[in-house]
Amino acid sequence: MKRLKKTYYIHTFGCQSNKSDSERVAGDYEARGYLEAKDWHSCDELIVNTCAIRQRAEDKARGFLHNVVVYFNQQGKRRPKIILTGCMTHHGNDKLYAMLPMVDEILPINEVGFNQAAIRKDSLTAEGKKHAWIPISAGCNSFCTYCIVPYSRGREQSRSFESIMEEVERLVAEGYSEVSLLGQNVNSWGLEKVGIGFRKLMMERKDFTRDDLPENQSQYLTPEGTPPFVKLLQAISAYPQIEKIRFLTSNPWDFHDELIAEIGKNKKIDRFVHLPVQSGSNAVLYRMNRGYTRERYVEVVNKLRAVDPDITIGTDIIVGFAGETDAEFQETVQLAQEMDWKVGFVAIYSPRPGTASWRIYPDDIPHSVKKKRWEVLDQIINKDNLSIRPKIV
Ligand code: SAH
Ligand code: SF4
Ligand code: F3S
């Protein structure tokens, strides 16, 4: 008798990077002959793709695993093989160690790789266009003091131009017309070998050219000093079949003038730009190690609106960061009133074990104050779309 094919099911927590990784994990399973199960109750292998950005995200993953294990115990059935992947699997995560008895295998996220063919579901937009997420980089080198991502996803690693373009070509052949490029900081695509100190200098000195870089690093910039990411946007836009390009996420500190100019003239690039500010207070931004000031953020937004008044901006903000005084919070409130953001993902600060802020700044804002600040900002920024705004307390 022919043996039935084995089945897999992927449960994904977290951000779009995780959702995109899950598409490639699915590709890997299907390439090995597995079929997708309709839910986790009936699969042979269950992959849980985790998020570690805030404590609540980790609690959710643990709660889910607990429910799975309890369910199979109660049914008296053998549970599926449980494979944990995603941002909770990095070494040194105490929560991970506590979950190990419920886990059969760990799949480090970097092993998923960029080049595994993805199984894309939910790829139709409301207008019926085919849309694909394309990872262009993994990891992060920015080390914002509150953030676990540089630890959970490791050092920034850009996917090669050739590999990205091959995927674009395949997508175009399959009838896709919209793409979203994914990276923790897409602006820095292709530049991780140029040290972050040099790149900060590049942004500060407008006359900086590749000749100012040490020879072994100058190869990464184009002769004009154009950031590689701009070249990538131009190369993808050159396909007549590609109608719309989005990218996520951009960091304000290296949002280059040439990128702004490209957005201005290349109307295939979405008119909505997501530009997280995190705080409107320079003192808080400094403690967060964001690498820019409030003034610099406002400058970038003004330049974007100057190249095209139709551009709308979204943001991320953290409230109740370590030591955030009322006066510092009021600076964020005031910025929110000035900026007219289309949408804001407001999050309550959650100290992440192992990060710099967890080590050096006490988490000294009471939860009730954090919650109140969250409500104030959410009301100001998302008042026109309270029904669709993200709830990430
Ligand atoms: N690379 C992106 C952000 C990825 S994390 C960027 O730099 O913009 C998504 C958002 O989660 C961040 O923008 C931040 O607002 C929030 N966040 C990250 N770490 C957090 C923490 N420890 N507590 C609360 N919110 C956090
Ligand atoms: Fe985290 Fe900062 Fe990197 Fe974004 S840029 S992933 S907030 S360290
Ligand atoms: Fe994304 Fe969560 Fe990891 S927000 S990068 S899945 S920590």
PDB file of C-alpha atoms in Angstrom, residues 270-273 305 310-315 339-344 380-385 388-390:
ATOM      1  CA  ASP A 270       4.100  53.478  -3.134  1.00  0.00           C
ATOM      2  CA  ARG A 271       3.128  56.950  -1.913  1.00  0.00           C
ATOM      3  CA  PHE A 272       2.895  55.615   1.652  1.00  0.00           C
ATOM      4  CA  VAL A 273       6.272  55.598   3.395  1.00  0.00           C
ATOM      5  CA  ARG A 305       6.424  65.902   1.155  1.00  0.00           C
ATOM      6  CA  ASP A 310       0.650  63.090  -2.083  1.00  0.00           C
ATOM      7  CA  ILE A 311       3.164  61.168   0.040  1.00  0.00           C
ATOM      8  CA  THR A 312       1.761  59.960   3.365  1.00  0.00           C
ATOM      9  CA  ILE A 313       3.857  58.797   6.294  1.00  0.00           C
ATOM     10  CA  GLY A 314       3.384  56.081   8.909  1.00  0.00           C
ATOM     11  CA  THR A 315       5.432  55.604  12.057  1.00  0.00           C
ATOM     12  CA  MET A 339       3.421  65.404  11.748  1.00  0.00           C
ATOM     13  CA  ASP A 340      -0.013  64.309  10.603  1.00  0.00           C
ATOM     14  CA  TRP A 341       1.053  60.661  10.367  1.00  0.00           C
ATOM     15  CA  LYS A 342      -1.406  58.477   8.521  1.00  0.00           C
ATOM     16  CA  VAL A 343      -0.968  55.619  10.969  1.00  0.00           C
ATOM     17  CA  GLY A 344       1.127  54.977  14.060  1.00  0.00           C
ATOM     18  CA  ILE A 380      -3.910  61.677  18.385  1.00  0.00           C
ATOM     19  CA  ILE A 381      -2.356  59.659  15.574  1.00  0.00           C
ATOM     20  CA  ASN A 382      -4.978  57.046  14.794  1.00  0.00           C
ATOM     21  CA  LYS A 383      -8.142  59.012  15.544  1.00  0.00           C
ATOM     22  CA  ASP A 384      -9.361  58.819  11.931  1.00  0.00           C
ATOM     23  CA  ASN A 385      -8.869  55.089  11.602  1.00  0.00           C
ATOM     24  CA  ILE A 388      -8.115  49.618  11.440  1.00  0.00           C
ATOM     25  CA  ARG A 389      -5.254  50.802  13.624  1.00  0.00           C
ATOM     26  CA  PRO A 390      -2.866  48.229  14.970  1.00  0.00           C
TER      27      PRO A 390
END
